[in-house]
Short mmCIF file of C-alpha atoms and ligand atoms in Angstrom, two decimals:
data_model
loop_
_atom_site.label_atom_id
_atom_site.label_comp_id
_atom_site.label_asym_id
_atom_site.label_seq_id
_atom_site.Cartn_x
_atom_site.Cartn_y
_atom_site.Cartn_z
CA MET A 772 106.86 132.31 73.33
CA ASP A 773 106.36 134.49 76.13
CA TYR A 774 103.18 136.67 76.41
CA ASN A 775 104.97 139.30 78.88
CA ALA A 776 107.21 140.71 76.67
CA LEU A 777 105.00 140.69 73.43
CA LEU A 778 102.70 142.78 75.54
CA SER A 779 104.85 145.24 76.80
CA ASN A 780 106.16 145.51 72.92
CA LEU A 781 103.22 145.36 71.43
CA LYS A 782 102.66 148.95 70.78
CA ASN A 783 106.49 148.52 69.39
CA TYR A 784 105.42 146.01 66.93
CA LEU A 785 102.04 147.81 66.03
CA ASP A 786 104.14 149.75 64.95
CA TYR A 787 105.40 147.99 62.05
CA LEU A 788 102.10 146.54 60.57
CA GLN A 789 101.89 148.21 57.65
CA LEU A 790 98.71 150.49 58.28
CA VAL A 791 97.33 153.69 56.14
CA GLU A 792 95.42 156.37 57.28
CA GLY A 793 91.34 155.06 58.23
CA ASP A 794 92.34 151.70 58.24
CA ARG A 795 90.49 150.57 61.32
CA LEU A 796 92.86 147.85 63.18
CA PHE A 797 90.41 145.04 65.45
CA ILE A 798 92.05 143.17 68.68
CA ASN A 799 90.03 140.50 70.40
CA ASN A 800 91.21 138.45 72.98
CA ASP A 801 90.67 137.60 76.34
CA HIS A 802 93.03 140.66 77.65
CA ILE A 803 92.54 143.40 75.07
CA LYS A 804 89.34 144.02 73.46
CA GLN A 805 89.58 147.81 71.17
CA GLU A 806 88.93 149.61 68.23
CA PHE A 807 91.45 151.60 67.11
CA ASN A 808 90.41 154.43 63.49
CA LEU A 809 93.32 155.02 62.72
CA LEU A 810 94.18 158.46 61.36
CA ASN A 811 97.15 160.56 60.64
CA VAL A 812 99.39 157.23 60.37
CA SER A 813 103.06 157.39 58.67
CA ASN A 814 104.60 154.71 58.47
CA THR A 815 108.40 155.74 58.08
CA ASN A 816 110.12 152.77 59.04
CA ASN A 817 112.31 150.78 56.19
CA ASN A 818 112.76 147.92 58.27
CA ILE A 819 109.51 146.16 57.65
CA SER A 820 110.04 142.87 55.68
CA LYS A 821 112.35 142.55 58.82
CA TYR A 822 109.78 142.13 61.33
CA ASN A 823 107.94 140.58 59.57
CA ASN A 824 107.50 136.85 61.04
CA GLU A 825 107.38 138.85 64.71
CA ILE A 826 104.35 140.51 63.35
CA ALA A 827 102.88 137.57 62.28
CA ASN A 828 103.09 135.75 65.22
CA VAL A 829 102.00 138.96 67.33
CA LYS A 830 99.03 139.80 65.12
CA GLU A 831 98.48 135.45 66.02
CA LEU A 832 98.37 135.49 69.69
CA PHE A 833 96.51 139.11 70.09
CA HIS A 834 94.25 138.00 67.53
CA ILE A 835 95.00 141.01 65.65
CA SER A 836 93.33 142.05 62.41
CA ILE A 837 92.82 144.89 60.30
CA ASN A 838 90.08 146.15 58.39
CA GLU A 839 87.92 142.78 59.49
CA GLU A 840 85.69 143.96 61.75
CA ASN A 841 83.07 141.62 61.98
CA ASP A 842 85.40 138.28 61.30
CA LEU A 843 86.83 139.15 64.95
CA ASP A 844 84.25 136.78 67.03
CA TRP A 845 84.28 133.69 64.73
CA LYS A 846 87.97 133.66 64.43
CA THR A 847 88.93 133.70 68.26
CA ALA A 848 86.15 131.53 68.46
CA LYS A 849 87.23 128.77 71.20
CA THR A 850 84.32 125.62 70.12
CA LEU A 851 82.59 124.58 66.53
CA GLN A 852 79.27 125.60 68.67
CA GLU A 853 80.80 129.08 69.11
CA ILE A 854 82.09 129.37 65.71
CA TYR A 855 78.56 128.14 64.46
CA SER A 856 76.06 130.42 66.52
CA LYS A 857 78.47 133.26 64.87
CA ILE A 858 78.68 132.05 61.15
CA LYS A 859 75.77 130.77 60.75
CA ASP A 860 74.17 133.60 59.27
CA CYS A 861 76.78 134.26 56.70
CA GLN A 862 75.56 136.52 53.43
CA LYS A 863 79.20 136.52 52.05
CA CYS A 864 78.78 134.85 48.97
CA PRO A 865 75.44 134.48 46.25
CA PHE A 866 74.82 131.90 47.49
CA GLY A 867 73.63 133.27 51.11
CA LYS A 868 70.82 134.57 49.42
CA SER A 869 68.95 131.43 48.00
CA ARG A 870 69.44 128.83 50.97
CA THR A 871 67.66 127.23 53.11
CA HIS A 872 69.79 126.10 55.97
CA PHE A 873 73.91 126.83 55.93
CA VAL A 874 75.25 123.37 56.09
CA PHE A 875 78.04 123.77 59.05
CA GLY A 876 79.32 120.38 59.17
CA GLU A 877 78.36 117.31 61.06
CA GLY A 878 80.53 115.10 63.74
CA ASN A 879 82.30 113.74 66.31
CA PRO A 880 83.84 117.63 67.10
CA SER A 881 87.32 115.83 68.20
CA ALA A 882 87.40 113.05 65.20
CA GLU A 883 90.99 111.44 63.81
CA VAL A 884 89.53 111.84 60.19
CA MET A 885 88.14 114.28 58.51
CA ILE A 886 86.24 113.78 55.11
CA ILE A 887 85.89 117.63 53.17
CA GLY A 888 82.65 117.49 50.20
CA GLU A 889 82.16 120.50 47.86
CA ALA A 890 78.91 122.10 48.42
CA PRO A 891 76.14 121.22 49.75
CA GLY A 892 73.04 119.78 47.09
CA ALA A 893 69.70 120.18 47.82
CA ASP A 894 69.04 117.90 49.64
CA GLU A 895 72.06 118.89 52.54
CA ASP A 896 69.83 122.01 52.55
CA LYS A 897 66.75 120.69 53.45
CA ILE A 898 68.06 119.53 56.18
CA GLY A 899 71.10 121.31 57.00
CA LYS A 900 72.96 118.22 57.32
CA PRO A 901 76.58 117.17 55.26
CA PHE A 902 75.78 114.25 53.03
CA VAL A 903 72.52 112.96 53.51
CA GLY A 904 71.83 113.11 49.98
CA LYS A 905 72.59 109.97 46.95
CA ALA A 906 76.19 110.82 47.21
CA GLY A 907 75.78 110.72 51.06
CA GLN A 908 74.61 107.57 51.53
CA LEU A 909 77.42 106.12 49.08
CA LEU A 910 79.67 107.76 51.33
CA THR A 911 78.36 106.67 54.55
CA LYS A 912 79.46 103.21 52.72
CA ILE A 913 82.30 104.07 52.04
CA ILE A 914 83.30 105.12 55.72
CA GLU A 915 82.49 102.06 57.17
CA SER A 916 84.30 99.92 54.84
CA ILE A 917 86.84 100.97 55.89
CA ASN A 918 85.69 99.98 59.86
CA PHE A 919 85.05 103.39 60.80
CA LYS A 920 81.50 104.58 61.64
CA ARG A 921 79.95 107.63 60.24
CA ASP A 922 79.37 109.61 63.10
CA GLU A 923 83.52 108.84 64.64
CA VAL A 924 84.02 111.36 61.23
CA TYR A 925 83.68 114.54 60.96
CA ILE A 926 82.29 115.87 57.50
CA ALA A 927 82.28 119.24 55.92
CA ASN A 928 81.98 121.04 53.06
CA ILE A 929 84.22 123.89 51.00
CA VAL A 930 81.25 125.95 50.90
CA LYS A 931 78.40 125.76 53.80
CA CYS A 932 75.73 126.69 51.66
CA HIS A 933 73.36 125.08 48.89
CA PRO A 934 74.85 126.47 45.18
CA PRO A 935 71.75 126.70 43.25
CA ASN A 936 71.27 124.53 40.23
CA ASN A 937 74.65 122.15 41.66
CA LYS A 938 76.37 124.67 40.53
CA THR A 939 80.42 123.55 41.48
CA PRO A 940 81.42 126.77 43.36
CA VAL A 941 84.20 128.34 41.94
CA GLU A 942 87.47 130.01 43.83
CA ASP A 943 85.42 134.09 43.90
CA GLU A 944 82.24 131.51 45.49
CA TRP A 945 84.74 129.63 47.99
CA LYS A 946 87.11 131.67 48.68
CA GLU A 947 85.29 133.85 51.17
CA CYS A 948 83.44 130.19 53.06
CA LEU A 949 87.48 128.02 53.02
CA PRO A 950 88.33 130.56 56.44
CA TYR A 951 85.77 128.48 58.35
CA LEU A 952 86.30 124.52 57.50
CA ILE A 953 89.96 125.81 57.96
CA LYS A 954 89.01 127.24 61.77
CA GLN A 955 87.24 123.98 61.68
CA ILE A 956 90.10 121.84 61.21
CA GLU A 957 92.24 123.57 63.67
CA LEU A 958 89.98 123.17 66.80
CA ILE A 959 89.20 119.20 65.64
CA LYS A 960 92.74 118.40 64.74
CA PRO A 961 92.05 115.48 63.23
CA LYS A 962 94.99 113.78 62.14
CA ILE A 963 94.54 112.19 58.42
CA MET A 964 91.82 113.49 55.94
CA LEU A 965 90.18 112.53 52.74
CA LEU A 966 89.36 115.26 50.04
CA LEU A 967 86.17 114.70 48.21
CA GLY A 968 86.55 115.83 43.91
CA ALA A 969 88.56 118.97 42.76
CA VAL A 970 86.87 121.59 44.60
CA PRO A 971 88.33 120.72 48.40
CA PHE A 972 91.40 119.78 46.69
CA LYS A 973 92.11 122.67 44.78
CA ALA A 974 91.06 124.76 47.82
CA LEU A 975 93.30 123.47 50.82
CA LEU A 976 96.42 122.11 48.91
CA GLY A 977 96.32 124.43 45.86
CA SER A 978 94.48 125.05 42.26
CA PHE A 979 97.06 123.62 40.12
CA HIS A 980 96.22 119.95 41.06
CA GLN A 981 93.89 117.53 40.00
CA ILE A 982 92.47 114.98 41.06
CA THR A 983 92.26 112.68 37.81
CA LYS A 984 95.84 112.31 38.17
CA GLU A 985 97.02 112.86 41.50
CA ARG A 986 94.30 110.78 43.60
CA GLY A 987 95.12 108.26 46.02
CA GLN A 988 98.26 110.10 46.75
CA ILE A 989 99.18 111.49 50.14
CA PHE A 990 99.61 115.57 50.70
CA TYR A 991 100.37 117.57 53.93
CA TYR A 992 97.97 120.35 54.36
CA ASN A 993 99.67 121.89 58.11
CA GLY A 994 101.62 118.81 58.70
CA ILE A 995 97.97 116.87 58.15
CA PRO A 996 98.32 113.75 56.07
CA THR A 997 95.46 114.39 53.44
CA ILE A 998 94.69 111.81 50.49
CA PRO A 999 92.37 113.66 47.62
CA THR A 1000 89.58 111.27 46.31
CA PHE A 1001 86.33 111.07 43.84
CA HIS A 1002 83.35 112.51 44.84
CA PRO A 1003 80.90 110.11 45.09
CA ALA A 1004 78.63 111.72 43.65
CA TYR A 1005 81.22 111.02 39.98
CA LEU A 1006 80.94 107.20 41.39
CA LEU A 1007 77.23 107.69 41.25
CA ARG A 1008 77.82 108.31 37.00
CA ASN A 1009 80.72 106.44 36.87
CA PRO A 1010 80.52 103.54 38.43
CA ALA A 1011 83.26 102.02 37.38
CA ALA A 1012 85.48 104.80 39.48
CA LYS A 1013 84.23 102.90 42.20
CA LYS A 1014 87.78 100.57 42.22
CA ASP A 1015 89.68 103.75 42.41
CA VAL A 1016 88.17 104.64 45.39
CA TRP A 1017 88.28 101.70 47.48
CA VAL A 1018 92.65 101.80 47.05
CA ASP A 1019 92.22 105.67 47.68
CA VAL A 1020 89.98 104.60 50.82
CA GLN A 1021 92.30 101.36 52.11
CA LEU A 1022 95.32 103.98 51.67
CA LEU A 1023 93.99 105.86 54.55
CA ARG A 1024 92.75 103.21 56.83
CA LYS A 1025 96.54 102.39 56.56
CA ILE A 1026 98.08 105.52 57.22
CA PHE A 1027 95.98 105.74 60.14
CA ASP A 1028 96.74 102.63 61.58
CA GLU A 1029 100.35 103.04 61.28
CA GLN A 1030 99.67 106.67 62.96
CA LYS A 1031 97.87 104.90 65.90
CA ASN A 1032 101.04 101.52 66.27
CA ILE A 1033 103.87 104.87 65.79
CA GLN A 1034 101.98 106.90 68.83
N1 LIG B 1163 77.87 116.95 47.63
C1 LIG B 1163 78.87 117.11 48.82
O1 LIG B 1163 79.87 117.95 48.24
N2 LIG B 1163 78.85 117.54 49.78
C2 LIG B 1163 77.16 117.56 50.84
O2 LIG B 1163 77.20 117.58 51.56
C3 LIG B 1163 76.42 116.49 49.65
C4 LIG B 1163 77.24 116.85 48.13
#
């Protein structure tokens, strides 16, 4: 993409954004840090749809956001540590008020394997790290059963704060948190992902999915092979399902090894 050409066209592109009077537009990148309060906006252009792709490109390239002042900084973060320091005091959902720790995630920042759970439990809330309780100990065994070390993968959750009474988070509760995980995935760039249970499966791949029917299949999240399987907490209640997870993680290992051989 020709950055200079885009820069010179930025003003034109801004004319095509569908803004209304009173909107606030924030541009925050290495070149421009500016806020615009929009007054007297009249968007009479009839060709907006024609420009949608260009607008999406320019928005991403220039880090343009509309009415999202507080999100500016973490969205442009370049490291996991930087995102963490910018989001750790988040209070966007009700779980923020009652949490002890914001459980960001843990592991190798350049991990090739990313494992995504639902939300921190009480143990994780106390300690501030994902999967440290009984389900976490089982997860460690699962990871080691396919010859990975726990500290070479990256483990995170859809929701970063402990839901009181271990409530399963519903969409309204995870939708504010999901962009944080998406940014973590963008920075880590895993080669393969394992989703633990229905919540990450639905949140990342679509709410119509059903873990019981579709576990153990290969899906693609932004081109990354992604395998949903049962959550280790479910295995603690239903040990008979361990054999299914065994099959699913063997598949993960196989795809991972195949990718390595192709490279
Ligand atoms: N269950 C999860 O989904 N995540 C954790 O971190 C712990 C338990």
